[in-house]
């Protein structure tokens, strides 16, 4: 419970301890997964594209969605044009 009371790290929903615990768990899962994309020699040509793809890019591939905020994990109450991604700017979308 104490980890939830920690001050959040900049641009994060987590405090320092919870960040360390979750980061460690994900690193162990990644390193122990033989099917993880960075461990697959057949994906060497597209590895950088995969690494640069964000959840907002994947959501924008839905033809009914025209724009979305850059960070889909945080709710925004107001948008400036710089806070939105538009489908035509994302590769492999209809734009």
CSV table of N, CA and C in Angstrom, one decimal:
chain,number,residue,atom,x,y,z
A,1,UNK,N,0.8,-1.2,0.0
A,1,UNK,CA,0.0,0.0,0.0
A,1,UNK,C,0.9,1.3,0.0
A,2,UNK,N,2.0,1.2,0.6
A,2,UNK,CA,2.9,2.3,0.7
A,2,UNK,C,3.4,2.8,-0.7
A,3,UNK,N,3.5,1.8,-1.6
A,3,UNK,CA,4.0,2.2,-2.9
A,3,UNK,C,3.0,3.1,-3.7
A,4,UNK,N,1.7,2.9,-3.4
A,4,UNK,CA,0.7,3.8,-4.0
A,4,UNK,C,0.7,5.2,-3.5
A,5,UNK,N,1.3,5.4,-2.3
A,5,UNK,CA,1.3,6.7,-1.7
A,5,UNK,C,2.6,7.5,-2.1
A,6,UNK,N,3.5,6.9,-2.8
A,6,UNK,CA,4.7,7.6,-3.2
A,6,UNK,C,4.4,8.7,-4.2
A,7,UNK,N,5.2,9.7,-4.2
A,7,UNK,CA,5.1,10.8,-5.2
A,7,UNK,C,5.4,10.1,-6.6
A,8,UNK,N,4.7,10.5,-7.6
A,8,UNK,CA,4.9,10.0,-8.9
A,8,UNK,C,6.2,10.5,-9.6
A,9,UNK,N,6.8,9.7,-10.3
A,9,UNK,CA,8.0,10.1,-11.1
A,9,UNK,C,7.4,11.1,-12.2
A,10,UNK,N,8.3,12.0,-12.8
A,10,UNK,CA,7.8,12.9,-13.8
A,10,UNK,C,7.3,12.1,-15.0
A,11,UNK,N,6.1,12.5,-15.5
A,11,UNK,CA,5.5,11.9,-16.7
A,11,UNK,C,5.1,10.4,-16.4
A,12,UNK,N,4.8,10.1,-15.2
A,12,UNK,CA,4.5,8.7,-14.9
A,12,UNK,C,3.3,8.6,-13.9
A,13,UNK,N,2.7,7.5,-13.9
A,13,UNK,CA,1.6,7.2,-13.0
A,13,UNK,C,2.1,6.4,-11.8
A,14,UNK,N,3.4,6.2,-11.7
A,14,UNK,CA,4.0,5.4,-10.7
A,14,UNK,C,5.1,6.1,-9.9
A,15,UNK,N,5.2,5.7,-8.6
A,15,UNK,CA,6.3,6.2,-7.8
A,15,UNK,C,7.6,5.4,-8.1
A,16,UNK,N,8.7,5.8,-7.4
A,16,UNK,CA,10.0,5.2,-7.7
A,16,UNK,C,10.0,3.7,-7.4
A,17,UNK,N,9.4,3.3,-6.3
A,17,UNK,CA,9.5,1.8,-5.9
A,17,UNK,C,8.6,1.0,-6.8
A,18,UNK,N,7.4,1.4,-7.1
A,18,UNK,CA,6.5,0.7,-8.0
A,18,UNK,C,7.1,0.6,-9.4
A,19,UNK,N,7.7,1.7,-9.8
A,19,UNK,CA,8.3,1.7,-11.1
A,19,UNK,C,9.4,0.6,-11.2
A,20,UNK,N,10.2,0.6,-10.2
A,20,UNK,CA,11.3,-0.4,-10.1
A,20,UNK,C,10.8,-1.8,-10.1
A,21,UNK,N,9.8,-2.1,-9.3
A,21,UNK,CA,9.2,-3.5,-9.3
A,21,UNK,C,8.6,-3.9,-10.6
A,22,UNK,N,7.8,-3.0,-11.2
A,22,UNK,CA,7.2,-3.4,-12.5
A,22,UNK,C,8.2,-3.5,-13.6
A,23,UNK,N,9.2,-2.6,-13.6
A,23,UNK,CA,10.2,-2.6,-14.6
A,23,UNK,C,11.0,-3.9,-14.5
A,24,UNK,N,11.3,-4.3,-13.3
A,24,UNK,CA,12.1,-5.6,-13.1
A,24,UNK,C,11.2,-6.8,-13.6
A,25,UNK,N,10.0,-6.8,-13.3
A,25,UNK,CA,9.1,-7.9,-13.7
A,25,UNK,C,9.0,-8.0,-15.2
A,26,UNK,N,8.8,-6.8,-15.9
A,26,UNK,CA,8.7,-6.8,-17.4
A,26,UNK,C,10.1,-7.2,-18.0
A,27,UNK,N,11.2,-6.8,-17.4
A,27,UNK,CA,12.5,-7.2,-18.0
A,27,UNK,C,12.7,-8.7,-17.9
A,28,UNK,N,12.3,-9.3,-16.7
A,28,UNK,CA,12.4,-10.8,-16.5
A,28,UNK,C,11.5,-11.5,-17.5
A,29,UNK,N,10.3,-11.0,-17.7
A,29,UNK,CA,9.3,-11.6,-18.7
A,29,UNK,C,9.9,-11.6,-20.1
A,30,UNK,N,10.4,-10.4,-20.5
A,30,UNK,CA,11.0,-10.3,-21.8
A,30,UNK,C,12.2,-11.2,-22.0
A,31,UNK,N,13.1,-11.2,-21.1
A,31,UNK,CA,14.3,-11.9,-21.2
A,31,UNK,C,14.1,-13.4,-21.2
A,32,UNK,N,13.0,-13.9,-20.5
A,32,UNK,CA,12.7,-15.3,-20.4
A,32,UNK,C,11.8,-15.8,-21.5
A,33,UNK,N,11.4,-14.9,-22.4
A,33,UNK,CA,10.4,-15.3,-23.4
A,33,UNK,C,11.1,-15.6,-24.7
A,34,UNK,N,11.2,-16.9,-25.2
A,34,UNK,CA,11.9,-17.2,-26.4
A,34,UNK,C,11.2,-16.6,-27.6
A,35,UNK,N,10.0,-16.3,-27.5
A,35,UNK,CA,9.2,-15.7,-28.7
A,35,UNK,C,9.2,-14.2,-28.7
A,36,UNK,N,9.8,-13.6,-27.8
A,36,UNK,CA,9.9,-12.1,-27.8
A,36,UNK,C,10.5,-11.6,-29.1
A,37,UNK,N,9.9,-10.6,-29.7
A,37,UNK,CA,10.3,-10.2,-31.0
A,37,UNK,C,11.8,-9.8,-31.2
A,38,UNK,N,12.5,-9.3,-30.2
A,38,UNK,CA,13.9,-9.0,-30.3
A,38,UNK,C,14.8,-10.2,-30.3
A,39,UNK,N,14.2,-11.3,-29.9
A,39,UNK,CA,14.9,-12.6,-29.9
A,39,UNK,C,14.7,-13.4,-31.2
A,40,UNK,N,13.9,-12.9,-32.1
A,40,UNK,CA,13.5,-13.6,-33.3
A,40,UNK,C,14.4,-13.1,-34.5
A,41,UNK,N,15.3,-13.9,-35.0
A,41,UNK,CA,16.2,-13.5,-36.1
A,41,UNK,C,15.4,-13.1,-37.4
A,42,UNK,N,14.2,-13.7,-37.6
A,42,UNK,CA,13.5,-13.4,-38.8
A,42,UNK,C,12.9,-12.0,-38.8
A,43,UNK,N,12.9,-11.3,-37.6
A,43,UNK,CA,12.3,-10.0,-37.5
A,43,UNK,C,13.3,-8.9,-37.5
A,44,UNK,N,14.6,-9.2,-37.8
A,44,UNK,CA,15.6,-8.2,-37.8
A,44,UNK,C,15.4,-7.0,-38.7
A,45,UNK,N,14.8,-7.2,-39.8
A,45,UNK,CA,14.5,-6.1,-40.7
A,45,UNK,C,13.4,-5.1,-40.3
A,46,UNK,N,12.5,-5.5,-39.4
A,46,UNK,CA,11.4,-4.7,-39.0
A,46,UNK,C,11.5,-4.4,-37.5
A,47,UNK,N,12.5,-4.8,-36.8
A,47,UNK,CA,12.7,-4.6,-35.4
A,47,UNK,C,12.5,-3.1,-35.0
A,48,UNK,N,13.2,-2.2,-35.7
A,48,UNK,CA,13.1,-0.8,-35.3
A,48,UNK,C,11.7,-0.3,-35.5
A,49,UNK,N,11.0,-0.6,-36.6
A,49,UNK,CA,9.6,-0.2,-36.7
A,49,UNK,C,8.7,-0.7,-35.6
A,50,UNK,N,8.9,-1.9,-35.2
A,50,UNK,CA,8.2,-2.5,-34.1
A,50,UNK,C,8.4,-1.7,-32.8
A,51,UNK,N,9.7,-1.4,-32.5
A,51,UNK,CA,10.1,-0.7,-31.3
A,51,UNK,C,9.5,0.7,-31.3
A,52,UNK,N,9.3,1.3,-32.4
A,52,UNK,CA,8.9,2.7,-32.5
A,52,UNK,C,7.3,2.8,-32.5
A,53,UNK,N,6.6,1.7,-32.6
A,53,UNK,CA,5.2,1.7,-32.7
A,53,UNK,C,4.6,1.9,-31.3
A,54,UNK,N,3.7,2.8,-31.2
A,54,UNK,CA,3.0,3.1,-29.9
A,54,UNK,C,1.6,2.6,-30.0
A,55,UNK,N,1.0,2.4,-28.8
A,55,UNK,CA,-0.4,2.0,-28.7
A,55,UNK,C,-1.3,2.9,-29.5
A,56,UNK,N,-1.0,4.2,-29.4
A,56,UNK,CA,-1.8,5.2,-30.1
A,56,UNK,C,-1.8,4.9,-31.7
A,57,UNK,N,-0.6,4.5,-32.2
A,57,UNK,CA,-0.5,4.2,-33.6
A,57,UNK,C,-1.4,3.0,-34.0
A,58,UNK,N,-1.4,2.0,-33.1
A,58,UNK,CA,-2.2,0.8,-33.4
A,58,UNK,C,-3.7,1.2,-33.3
A,59,UNK,N,-4.1,2.0,-32.4
A,59,UNK,CA,-5.5,2.4,-32.3
A,59,UNK,C,-5.9,3.2,-33.5
A,60,UNK,N,-5.0,4.0,-34.0
A,60,UNK,CA,-5.3,4.8,-35.2
A,60,UNK,C,-5.5,4.0,-36.5
A,61,UNK,N,-5.1,2.7,-36.5
A,61,UNK,CA,-5.3,1.8,-37.6
A,61,UNK,C,-6.7,1.4,-37.7
A,62,UNK,N,-7.5,1.7,-36.7
A,62,UNK,CA,-9.0,1.4,-36.8
A,62,UNK,C,-9.6,2.5,-37.7
A,63,UNK,N,-10.2,2.1,-38.8
A,63,UNK,CA,-10.7,3.1,-39.7
A,63,UNK,C,-11.7,4.1,-39.2
A,64,UNK,N,-12.3,3.8,-38.1
A,64,UNK,CA,-13.3,4.7,-37.5
A,64,UNK,C,-12.7,5.8,-36.7
A,65,UNK,N,-11.5,5.7,-36.4
A,65,UNK,CA,-10.8,6.7,-35.5
A,65,UNK,C,-9.9,7.6,-36.3
A,66,UNK,N,-10.2,8.9,-36.2
A,66,UNK,CA,-9.5,9.9,-37.0
A,66,UNK,C,-8.3,10.5,-36.3
A,67,UNK,N,-8.4,10.7,-35.0
A,67,UNK,CA,-7.4,11.3,-34.2
A,67,UNK,C,-7.4,10.8,-32.8
A,68,UNK,N,-6.3,10.9,-32.1
A,68,UNK,CA,-6.2,10.4,-30.7
A,68,UNK,C,-5.1,11.1,-30.0
A,69,UNK,N,-5.2,11.2,-28.7
A,69,UNK,CA,-4.1,11.8,-27.9
A,69,UNK,C,-2.8,11.0,-28.0
A,70,UNK,N,-1.7,11.6,-27.9
A,70,UNK,CA,-0.4,10.9,-28.1
A,70,UNK,C,-0.2,9.9,-27.0
A,71,UNK,N,-0.5,10.2,-25.8
A,71,UNK,CA,-0.4,9.2,-24.7
A,71,UNK,C,-1.7,8.7,-24.3
A,72,UNK,N,-2.1,7.5,-24.7
A,72,UNK,CA,-3.4,7.0,-24.5
A,72,UNK,C,-3.7,6.5,-23.1
A,73,UNK,N,-2.6,6.5,-22.3
A,73,UNK,CA,-2.8,6.0,-20.9
A,73,UNK,C,-3.2,7.1,-19.9
A,74,UNK,N,-3.2,8.4,-20.4
A,74,UNK,CA,-3.6,9.5,-19.5
A,74,UNK,C,-4.8,10.2,-20.2
A,75,UNK,N,-5.8,10.5,-19.4
A,75,UNK,CA,-7.0,11.2,-19.9
A,75,UNK,C,-6.7,12.7,-20.0
A,76,UNK,N,-7.1,13.3,-21.1
A,76,UNK,CA,-6.9,14.7,-21.3
A,76,UNK,C,-8.3,15.4,-21.3
A,77,UNK,N,-8.3,16.6,-20.7
A,77,UNK,CA,-9.6,17.3,-20.7
A,77,UNK,C,-9.7,18.3,-21.9
A,78,UNK,N,-8.5,18.8,-22.3
A,78,UNK,CA,-8.4,19.7,-23.4
A,78,UNK,C,-7.3,19.3,-24.3
A,79,UNK,N,-7.5,19.5,-25.6
A,79,UNK,CA,-6.5,19.1,-26.5
A,79,UNK,C,-6.0,20.4,-27.3
A,80,UNK,N,-4.7,20.5,-27.4
A,80,UNK,CA,-4.2,21.4,-28.4
A,80,UNK,C,-3.8,20.6,-29.6
A,81,UNK,N,-3.6,21.2,-30.7
A,81,UNK,CA,-3.3,20.4,-31.9
A,81,UNK,C,-2.1,19.6,-31.7
A,82,UNK,N,-1.2,20.0,-30.9
A,82,UNK,CA,0.1,19.3,-30.7
A,82,UNK,C,-0.1,18.1,-29.8
A,83,UNK,N,-1.2,18.0,-29.1
A,83,UNK,CA,-1.5,16.9,-28.2
A,83,UNK,C,-2.2,15.7,-28.9
A,84,UNK,N,-2.5,15.9,-30.2
A,84,UNK,CA,-3.2,14.8,-30.9
A,84,UNK,C,-2.3,14.2,-32.0
A,85,UNK,N,-2.6,12.9,-32.3
A,85,UNK,CA,-2.0,12.3,-33.4
A,85,UNK,C,-3.1,12.1,-34.4
A,86,UNK,N,-2.8,12.3,-35.7
A,86,UNK,CA,-3.8,12.1,-36.7
A,86,UNK,C,-3.5,10.9,-37.6
A,87,UNK,N,-4.5,10.2,-38.0
A,87,UNK,CA,-4.3,8.9,-38.7
A,87,UNK,C,-3.4,9.1,-39.9
A,88,UNK,N,-3.5,10.1,-40.7
A,88,UNK,CA,-2.8,10.3,-41.9
A,88,UNK,C,-1.3,10.4,-41.7
A,89,UNK,N,-0.9,10.6,-40.4
A,89,UNK,CA,0.6,10.7,-40.1
A,89,UNK,C,1.2,9.4,-39.7
A,90,UNK,N,0.4,8.4,-39.5
A,90,UNK,CA,0.9,7.1,-39.0
A,90,UNK,C,1.0,6.1,-40.2
A,91,UNK,N,2.1,5.5,-40.3
A,91,UNK,CA,2.3,4.5,-41.4
A,91,UNK,C,1.3,3.3,-41.2
A,92,UNK,N,0.9,2.8,-42.4
A,92,UNK,CA,0.0,1.6,-42.4
A,92,UNK,C,-1.5,1.9,-41.9
A,93,UNK,N,-1.8,3.2,-42.0
A,93,UNK,CA,-3.2,3.6,-41.8
A,93,UNK,C,-3.8,4.0,-43.1
A,94,UNK,N,-5.1,4.3,-43.1
A,94,UNK,CA,-5.8,4.6,-44.3
A,94,UNK,C,-5.5,6.0,-44.9
A,95,UNK,N,-4.7,6.8,-44.1
A,95,UNK,CA,-4.5,8.2,-44.4
A,95,UNK,C,-3.4,8.5,-45.4
